CSV table of C-alpha atoms in Angstrom, one decimal:
chain,number,residue,atom,x,y,z
F,1,UNK,CA,-17.5,9.0,-70.7
F,2,UNK,CA,-17.1,9.5,-73.7
F,3,UNK,CA,-18.9,8.7,-76.3
F,4,UNK,CA,-22.3,7.5,-73.9
F,5,UNK,CA,-25.2,7.9,-74.7
F,6,UNK,CA,-28.4,8.6,-72.1
F,7,UNK,CA,-31.6,7.2,-72.6
F,8,UNK,CA,-34.0,9.5,-73.0
F,9,UNK,CA,-37.3,11.2,-72.8
F,10,UNK,CA,-40.2,13.0,-74.1
F,11,UNK,CA,-41.4,16.5,-73.0
F,12,UNK,CA,-45.1,16.5,-73.9
F,13,UNK,CA,-46.1,14.6,-77.0
F,14,UNK,CA,-45.5,17.3,-79.2
F,15,UNK,CA,-42.2,18.0,-77.4
F,16,UNK,CA,-38.0,18.0,-77.5
F,17,UNK,CA,-36.7,14.3,-77.8
F,18,UNK,CA,-34.5,15.8,-74.9
F,19,UNK,CA,-31.5,13.7,-72.2
F,20,UNK,CA,-33.0,11.5,-69.2
F,21,UNK,CA,-31.1,14.0,-66.9
F,22,UNK,CA,-30.8,17.7,-68.3
F,23,UNK,CA,-28.0,20.9,-67.4
F,24,UNK,CA,-29.4,23.7,-65.7
F,25,UNK,CA,-26.6,26.1,-66.2
F,26,UNK,CA,-26.9,28.3,-63.0
F,27,UNK,CA,-24.1,28.4,-60.9
F,28,UNK,CA,-22.0,28.7,-63.8
F,29,UNK,CA,-22.6,32.6,-64.3
F,30,UNK,CA,-25.0,32.9,-60.2
F,31,UNK,CA,-26.5,33.1,-57.5
F,32,UNK,CA,-23.7,29.7,-56.5
F,33,UNK,CA,-20.6,32.4,-55.6
F,34,UNK,CA,-17.1,32.1,-58.3
F,35,UNK,CA,-17.0,29.3,-61.1
F,36,UNK,CA,-13.9,28.6,-62.7
F,37,UNK,CA,-14.7,29.6,-66.4
F,38,UNK,CA,-12.9,26.9,-67.8
F,39,UNK,CA,-14.4,24.2,-65.7
F,40,UNK,CA,-18.2,25.5,-67.2
F,41,UNK,CA,-17.4,24.5,-70.6
F,42,UNK,CA,-15.7,21.7,-70.1
F,43,UNK,CA,-18.3,20.1,-68.3
F,44,UNK,CA,-21.2,21.9,-71.0
F,45,UNK,CA,-19.2,19.7,-73.4
F,46,UNK,CA,-19.2,16.7,-71.7
F,47,UNK,CA,-22.6,16.7,-70.9
F,48,UNK,CA,-23.6,16.8,-74.7
F,49,UNK,CA,-20.7,14.1,-75.4
F,50,UNK,CA,-23.1,12.3,-72.9
F,51,UNK,CA,-25.9,12.6,-74.9
F,52,UNK,CA,-27.5,15.2,-71.4
F,53,UNK,CA,-28.5,17.6,-74.3
F,54,UNK,CA,-31.0,19.8,-72.5
F,55,UNK,CA,-29.1,22.4,-70.9
F,56,UNK,CA,-30.8,24.6,-69.0
F,57,UNK,CA,-30.0,28.9,-68.3
F,58,UNK,CA,-31.8,32.3,-68.5
F,59,UNK,CA,-31.2,36.4,-69.8
F,60,UNK,CA,-30.9,37.2,-65.5
F,61,UNK,CA,-28.2,34.3,-65.1
F,62,UNK,CA,-25.0,36.5,-65.0
F,63,UNK,CA,-27.4,39.3,-66.2
F,64,UNK,CA,-26.6,37.9,-70.0
F,65,UNK,CA,-23.2,36.2,-68.1
F,66,UNK,CA,-24.4,32.4,-68.6
F,67,UNK,CA,-26.4,32.4,-72.1
F,68,UNK,CA,-22.6,33.9,-73.5
F,69,UNK,CA,-20.6,31.4,-72.2
F,70,UNK,CA,-22.7,28.6,-73.2
F,71,UNK,CA,-22.6,30.1,-76.9
F,72,UNK,CA,-18.8,29.6,-76.2
F,73,UNK,CA,-19.1,26.2,-75.1
F,74,UNK,CA,-21.5,25.5,-78.2
F,75,UNK,CA,-19.3,27.3,-80.8
F,76,UNK,CA,-17.6,24.5,-82.5
F,77,UNK,CA,-21.1,21.8,-81.9
F,78,UNK,CA,-23.8,21.5,-84.2
F,79,UNK,CA,-26.7,23.4,-83.8
F,80,UNK,CA,-29.6,19.9,-84.0
F,81,UNK,CA,-26.8,18.7,-80.8
F,82,UNK,CA,-28.7,20.9,-78.3
F,83,UNK,CA,-31.7,21.5,-76.6
F,84,UNK,CA,-31.7,24.7,-75.0
F,85,UNK,CA,-34.2,26.3,-73.3
F,86,UNK,CA,-34.2,30.1,-71.5
F,87,UNK,CA,-36.7,31.7,-69.4
F,88,UNK,CA,-37.5,35.8,-69.2
F,89,UNK,CA,-38.7,38.2,-66.8
F,90,UNK,CA,-36.9,38.4,-63.5
F,91,UNK,CA,-34.9,41.7,-64.0
F,92,UNK,CA,-31.5,43.5,-61.9
F,93,UNK,CA,-29.5,46.1,-61.2
F,94,UNK,CA,-26.2,46.6,-62.0
F,95,UNK,CA,-24.1,45.6,-58.9
F,96,UNK,CA,-26.1,41.8,-59.9
F,97,UNK,CA,-29.6,42.1,-56.8
F,98,UNK,CA,-32.4,41.5,-58.4
F,99,UNK,CA,-34.5,44.0,-58.9
F,100,UNK,CA,-37.8,43.6,-56.7
F,101,UNK,CA,-41.1,42.4,-58.9
F,102,UNK,CA,-43.2,42.3,-60.6
F,103,UNK,CA,-41.1,40.6,-63.3
F,104,UNK,CA,-42.1,41.5,-67.2
F,105,UNK,CA,-43.8,39.6,-69.0
F,106,UNK,CA,-45.5,42.0,-70.9
F,107,UNK,CA,-45.6,40.9,-74.8
F,108,UNK,CA,-43.3,44.0,-75.6
F,109,UNK,CA,-40.9,42.4,-73.0
F,110,UNK,CA,-41.3,38.9,-74.8
F,111,UNK,CA,-40.2,40.3,-78.3
F,112,UNK,CA,-37.2,42.4,-76.4
F,113,UNK,CA,-36.1,39.2,-74.1
F,114,UNK,CA,-35.7,36.9,-76.8
F,115,UNK,CA,-34.1,39.0,-79.6
F,116,UNK,CA,-31.3,39.4,-77.0
F,117,UNK,CA,-31.0,36.0,-75.6
F,118,UNK,CA,-31.0,34.5,-79.5
F,119,UNK,CA,-27.5,37.6,-79.6
F,120,UNK,CA,-26.1,36.4,-77.0
F,121,UNK,CA,-26.7,32.7,-77.7
F,122,UNK,CA,-25.8,32.9,-81.3
F,123,UNK,CA,-28.3,31.2,-82.7
F,124,UNK,CA,-31.7,31.3,-84.9
F,125,UNK,CA,-33.7,30.2,-82.9
F,126,UNK,CA,-34.6,29.3,-78.6
F,127,UNK,CA,-36.2,25.1,-79.0
F,128,UNK,CA,-37.9,26.2,-75.3
F,129,UNK,CA,-38.6,29.9,-74.4
F,130,UNK,CA,-40.0,30.8,-71.1
F,131,UNK,CA,-41.3,33.4,-68.3
F,132,UNK,CA,-39.1,32.7,-64.7
F,133,UNK,CA,-41.8,33.7,-62.9
F,134,UNK,CA,-45.7,35.5,-63.7
F,135,UNK,CA,-46.4,39.0,-63.3
F,136,UNK,CA,-49.8,39.2,-61.7
F,137,UNK,CA,-50.8,42.5,-63.0
F,138,UNK,CA,-50.1,40.7,-67.1
F,139,UNK,CA,-53.0,38.3,-68.0
F,140,UNK,CA,-50.6,34.3,-68.8
F,141,UNK,CA,-52.9,34.9,-72.2
F,142,UNK,CA,-51.2,38.4,-72.5
F,143,UNK,CA,-47.4,36.2,-72.2
F,144,UNK,CA,-49.1,33.1,-73.8
F,145,UNK,CA,-49.6,34.9,-77.4
F,146,UNK,CA,-46.8,36.4,-77.4
F,147,UNK,CA,-44.6,33.0,-77.4
F,148,UNK,CA,-47.0,31.3,-79.5
F,149,UNK,CA,-46.3,34.5,-81.9
F,150,UNK,CA,-42.8,34.5,-82.5
F,151,UNK,CA,-43.2,30.7,-81.9
F,152,UNK,CA,-45.1,30.3,-85.8
F,153,UNK,CA,-42.4,33.0,-87.1
F,154,UNK,CA,-39.9,30.9,-86.7
F,155,UNK,CA,-37.5,32.0,-83.2
F,156,UNK,CA,-38.6,29.6,-80.8
F,157,UNK,CA,-39.8,25.4,-81.8
F,158,UNK,CA,-41.1,25.0,-78.2
F,159,UNK,CA,-43.1,26.8,-75.2
F,160,UNK,CA,-42.7,26.3,-71.5
F,161,UNK,CA,-43.6,27.2,-67.6
F,162,UNK,CA,-42.0,28.2,-64.9
F,163,UNK,CA,-43.7,27.8,-61.4
F,164,UNK,CA,-47.4,28.4,-62.3
F,165,UNK,CA,-50.2,27.2,-60.5
F,166,UNK,CA,-52.9,24.3,-61.6
F,167,UNK,CA,-55.5,27.3,-63.1
F,168,UNK,CA,-52.3,29.4,-64.8
F,169,UNK,CA,-51.1,26.0,-66.8
F,170,UNK,CA,-54.7,25.9,-67.7
F,171,UNK,CA,-55.5,29.1,-69.0
F,172,UNK,CA,-51.5,28.8,-70.5
F,173,UNK,CA,-52.6,25.9,-72.5
F,174,UNK,CA,-55.7,27.1,-74.2
F,175,UNK,CA,-53.6,29.1,-75.8
F,176,UNK,CA,-50.6,27.5,-77.0
F,177,UNK,CA,-49.2,24.3,-76.9
F,178,UNK,CA,-46.7,23.9,-73.9
F,179,UNK,CA,-44.3,21.8,-73.6
F,180,UNK,CA,-43.7,21.4,-69.9
F,181,UNK,CA,-43.4,23.0,-66.9
F,182,UNK,CA,-40.7,23.7,-65.3
F,183,UNK,CA,-40.0,23.9,-61.6
F,184,UNK,CA,-38.8,22.6,-58.0
F,185,UNK,CA,-38.8,19.1,-57.5
F,186,UNK,CA,-37.0,17.4,-55.1
F,187,UNK,CA,-37.9,14.8,-51.4
F,188,UNK,CA,-37.4,17.6,-49.4
F,189,UNK,CA,-39.8,19.5,-51.8
F,190,UNK,CA,-43.2,18.2,-52.4
F,191,UNK,CA,-45.1,20.8,-53.6
F,192,UNK,CA,-45.3,19.2,-57.4
F,193,UNK,CA,-47.4,16.1,-56.5
F,194,UNK,CA,-51.4,17.9,-54.7
F,195,UNK,CA,-52.4,19.5,-57.9
F,196,UNK,CA,-49.6,20.2,-60.1
F,197,UNK,CA,-48.3,17.0,-61.6
F,198,UNK,CA,-51.3,15.4,-62.3
F,199,UNK,CA,-52.5,18.8,-63.6
F,200,UNK,CA,-49.7,18.4,-66.6
F,201,UNK,CA,-50.9,14.9,-67.0
F,202,UNK,CA,-53.7,15.9,-68.0
F,203,UNK,CA,-52.7,17.9,-70.3
F,204,UNK,CA,-50.0,15.7,-71.4
F,205,UNK,CA,-48.1,18.0,-71.0
F,206,UNK,CA,-44.3,17.7,-68.6
F,207,UNK,CA,-42.0,18.2,-66.3
F,208,UNK,CA,-39.1,19.5,-65.9
F,209,UNK,CA,-37.3,19.1,-62.2
F,210,UNK,CA,-35.1,22.2,-60.5
F,211,UNK,CA,-33.6,22.3,-57.4
F,212,UNK,CA,-34.0,17.2,-57.0
F,213,UNK,CA,-30.6,18.2,-54.9
F,214,UNK,CA,-32.3,20.7,-53.1
F,215,UNK,CA,-29.6,23.7,-53.6
F,216,UNK,CA,-26.9,21.0,-53.0
F,217,UNK,CA,-28.8,19.7,-49.4
F,218,UNK,CA,-29.6,16.3,-50.5
F,219,UNK,CA,-26.4,16.2,-53.2
F,220,UNK,CA,-24.4,13.7,-49.8
F,221,UNK,CA,-21.1,16.2,-49.5
F,222,UNK,CA,-23.0,19.3,-47.3
F,223,UNK,CA,-22.1,19.5,-44.3
F,224,UNK,CA,-22.9,22.0,-41.3
F,225,UNK,CA,-20.9,23.8,-41.0
F,226,UNK,CA,-19.5,24.6,-44.1
F,227,UNK,CA,-19.6,28.3,-44.8
F,228,UNK,CA,-21.4,30.3,-47.2
F,229,UNK,CA,-19.1,33.2,-49.4
F,230,UNK,CA,-21.7,36.8,-49.9
F,231,UNK,CA,-22.5,35.9,-53.5
F,232,UNK,CA,-23.7,32.4,-52.5
F,233,UNK,CA,-27.6,33.0,-52.3
F,234,UNK,CA,-28.8,29.6,-50.4
F,235,UNK,CA,-26.7,31.5,-47.6
F,236,UNK,CA,-30.8,33.1,-47.4
F,237,UNK,CA,-32.6,30.3,-47.7
F,238,UNK,CA,-34.5,28.8,-44.5
F,239,UNK,CA,-33.7,25.2,-44.9
F,240,UNK,CA,-30.0,26.7,-44.2
F,241,UNK,CA,-29.7,28.1,-41.7
F,242,UNK,CA,-29.2,26.9,-37.6
F,243,UNK,CA,-31.8,24.0,-36.6
F,244,UNK,CA,-33.1,24.3,-39.9
F,245,UNK,CA,-29.7,23.1,-41.7
F,246,UNK,CA,-29.7,20.2,-38.8
F,247,UNK,CA,-33.0,19.1,-39.0
F,248,UNK,CA,-32.2,18.6,-42.8
F,249,UNK,CA,-28.6,17.3,-42.7
F,250,UNK,CA,-30.1,14.5,-40.4
F,251,UNK,CA,-32.7,13.1,-43.1
F,252,UNK,CA,-30.3,13.1,-45.5
F,253,UNK,CA,-28.6,11.2,-43.6
F,254,UNK,CA,-31.0,8.7,-43.0
F,255,UNK,CA,-31.7,8.7,-46.7
F,256,UNK,CA,-27.1,8.5,-46.8
F,257,UNK,CA,-28.0,4.5,-45.3
F,258,UNK,CA,-30.5,3.8,-48.3
F,259,UNK,CA,-27.4,4.7,-51.1
F,260,UNK,CA,-25.3,2.7,-48.8
F,261,UNK,CA,-27.0,0.5,-49.2
F,262,UNK,CA,-27.2,-0.3,-53.2
F,263,UNK,CA,-23.5,0.7,-53.8
F,264,UNK,CA,-24.7,4.5,-54.7
F,265,UNK,CA,-24.1,8.1,-53.4
F,266,UNK,CA,-26.5,10.4,-51.7
F,267,UNK,CA,-26.7,12.5,-54.6
F,268,UNK,CA,-27.7,8.9,-56.7
F,269,UNK,CA,-30.3,9.0,-55.1
F,270,UNK,CA,-32.1,11.7,-54.7
F,271,UNK,CA,-31.7,12.2,-58.7
F,272,UNK,CA,-33.1,8.8,-59.4
F,273,UNK,CA,-35.8,9.0,-56.7
F,274,UNK,CA,-37.1,12.3,-58.9
F,275,UNK,CA,-35.9,10.1,-62.4
F,276,UNK,CA,-38.3,7.6,-60.6
F,277,UNK,CA,-41.4,9.1,-60.2
F,278,UNK,CA,-42.3,9.4,-64.0
F,279,UNK,CA,-41.1,9.1,-67.8
F,280,UNK,CA,-42.6,12.7,-68.1
F,281,UNK,CA,-40.0,13.3,-65.5
F,282,UNK,CA,-36.8,15.4,-66.7
F,283,UNK,CA,-34.7,16.0,-63.5
F,284,UNK,CA,-31.9,18.6,-64.0
F,285,UNK,CA,-28.9,19.0,-62.2
F,286,UNK,CA,-27.0,22.2,-61.8
F,287,UNK,CA,-23.3,20.3,-62.1
F,288,UNK,CA,-20.2,23.1,-61.9
F,289,UNK,CA,-17.8,20.6,-62.7
F,290,UNK,CA,-16.8,17.6,-65.0
F,291,UNK,CA,-16.1,15.0,-61.8
F,292,UNK,CA,-20.0,15.8,-60.1
F,293,UNK,CA,-22.1,16.3,-64.3
F,294,UNK,CA,-20.1,12.3,-64.0
F,295,UNK,CA,-21.2,11.4,-60.4
F,296,UNK,CA,-24.9,12.8,-61.7
F,297,UNK,CA,-25.2,11.3,-65.0
F,298,UNK,CA,-24.3,7.5,-62.3
F,299,UNK,CA,-27.4,8.1,-61.1
F,300,UNK,CA,-29.2,6.8,-64.6
F,301,UNK,CA,-27.7,3.1,-63.2
F,302,UNK,CA,-29.4,3.3,-60.1
F,303,UNK,CA,-32.8,0.9,-59.6
F,304,UNK,CA,-35.0,1.9,-57.1
F,305,UNK,CA,-37.6,-1.3,-56.9
F,306,UNK,CA,-40.3,0.0,-55.1
F,307,UNK,CA,-39.0,-1.8,-51.4
F,308,UNK,CA,-35.9,0.5,-52.7
F,309,UNK,CA,-39.1,3.8,-53.3
F,310,UNK,CA,-40.4,3.5,-49.4
F,311,UNK,CA,-37.5,2.5,-48.2
F,312,UNK,CA,-36.8,6.4,-49.4
F,313,UNK,CA,-39.8,7.4,-48.6
F,314,UNK,CA,-39.3,6.9,-44.5
F,315,UNK,CA,-36.8,8.2,-44.4
F,316,UNK,CA,-36.9,11.9,-45.8
F,317,UNK,CA,-41.4,11.6,-45.4
F,318,UNK,CA,-42.9,14.5,-47.8
F,319,UNK,CA,-43.3,17.6,-45.6
F,320,UNK,CA,-40.3,16.7,-43.1
F,321,UNK,CA,-37.3,19.0,-45.1
F,322,UNK,CA,-36.9,21.9,-42.1
F,323,UNK,CA,-37.8,25.9,-43.4
F,324,UNK,CA,-39.4,26.9,-47.0
F,325,UNK,CA,-37.7,26.2,-49.7
F,326,UNK,CA,-37.3,29.9,-50.8
F,327,UNK,CA,-37.8,33.2,-47.6
F,328,UNK,CA,-41.4,33.8,-47.0
F,329,UNK,CA,-41.1,36.8,-48.7
F,330,UNK,CA,-40.4,35.3,-52.5
F,331,UNK,CA,-43.1,31.9,-51.7
F,332,UNK,CA,-45.7,34.1,-51.4
F,333,UNK,CA,-45.1,35.7,-55.4
F,334,UNK,CA,-44.7,32.6,-56.8
F,335,UNK,CA,-48.4,31.5,-58.8
F,336,UNK,CA,-47.4,27.9,-58.1
F,337,UNK,CA,-47.6,28.7,-53.7
F,338,UNK,CA,-51.4,30.7,-54.0
């Protein structure tokens, strides 16, 4: 992988040029149980060496740990080598659990949380800054207006959004130029195709897709008897439980058959499918180890013909997933699900 340079894509007409795959760093600090810091840093270095310059994080991943980890990894790197995408708004208790909504996305919070992220990341600016979720009691115009002020002051380069619906995107775009919207998009989560993607394309806004492997379900490495630790939030997700899990893994088996014909792994085909949905989409992969990163990068060598895409669609049709992508009480809080 040394010296590898992957293809690039542009996040909107005014957005940054990034690698065709981005790295989601959440699992290096949070949500999926313990991670090895030395492996995490090695993975971040390997991603940058491959030309995978988009690194996605949030100030609440590990309650600041993720930003500090990334700062350590970038210590010997040029700042212009990386496109840092940072989310804010979610809040945590000292024990690491999330505080219930509403999310803190007021104009005051924008400035306060940005100041803290700049300090932890040891940088003068953040490339893309975005609210992780919306607060229905805070007009999106207030949040995006404050982000625009920080952009004009030079503290952020681009403004992004996350898990928002069509109306909110239009309202935000009327206030400032939006580079991209981050949302879960995979063979098991096809919701963005209905209204979100058409709206983004109408407005010239890019999409960064997280959960492209449905948090591991589509990796080909998951088994029905896999034990999840107490700090792995997937244990509470409907798709990972009981009959839902068994049904979803049956779908993955069908995808695996297509992958074998392509001489690729199941995860590579799942990632390649997302990338094939448009040049305005950048899949984020959540690798925590170099070997998993290398497997994900192999997706860029998978060439999906129209016949392959038809076969994949037959293996996992839209709406085939058993169980929601979040628990019901979380789903109803998402602007993108309204």
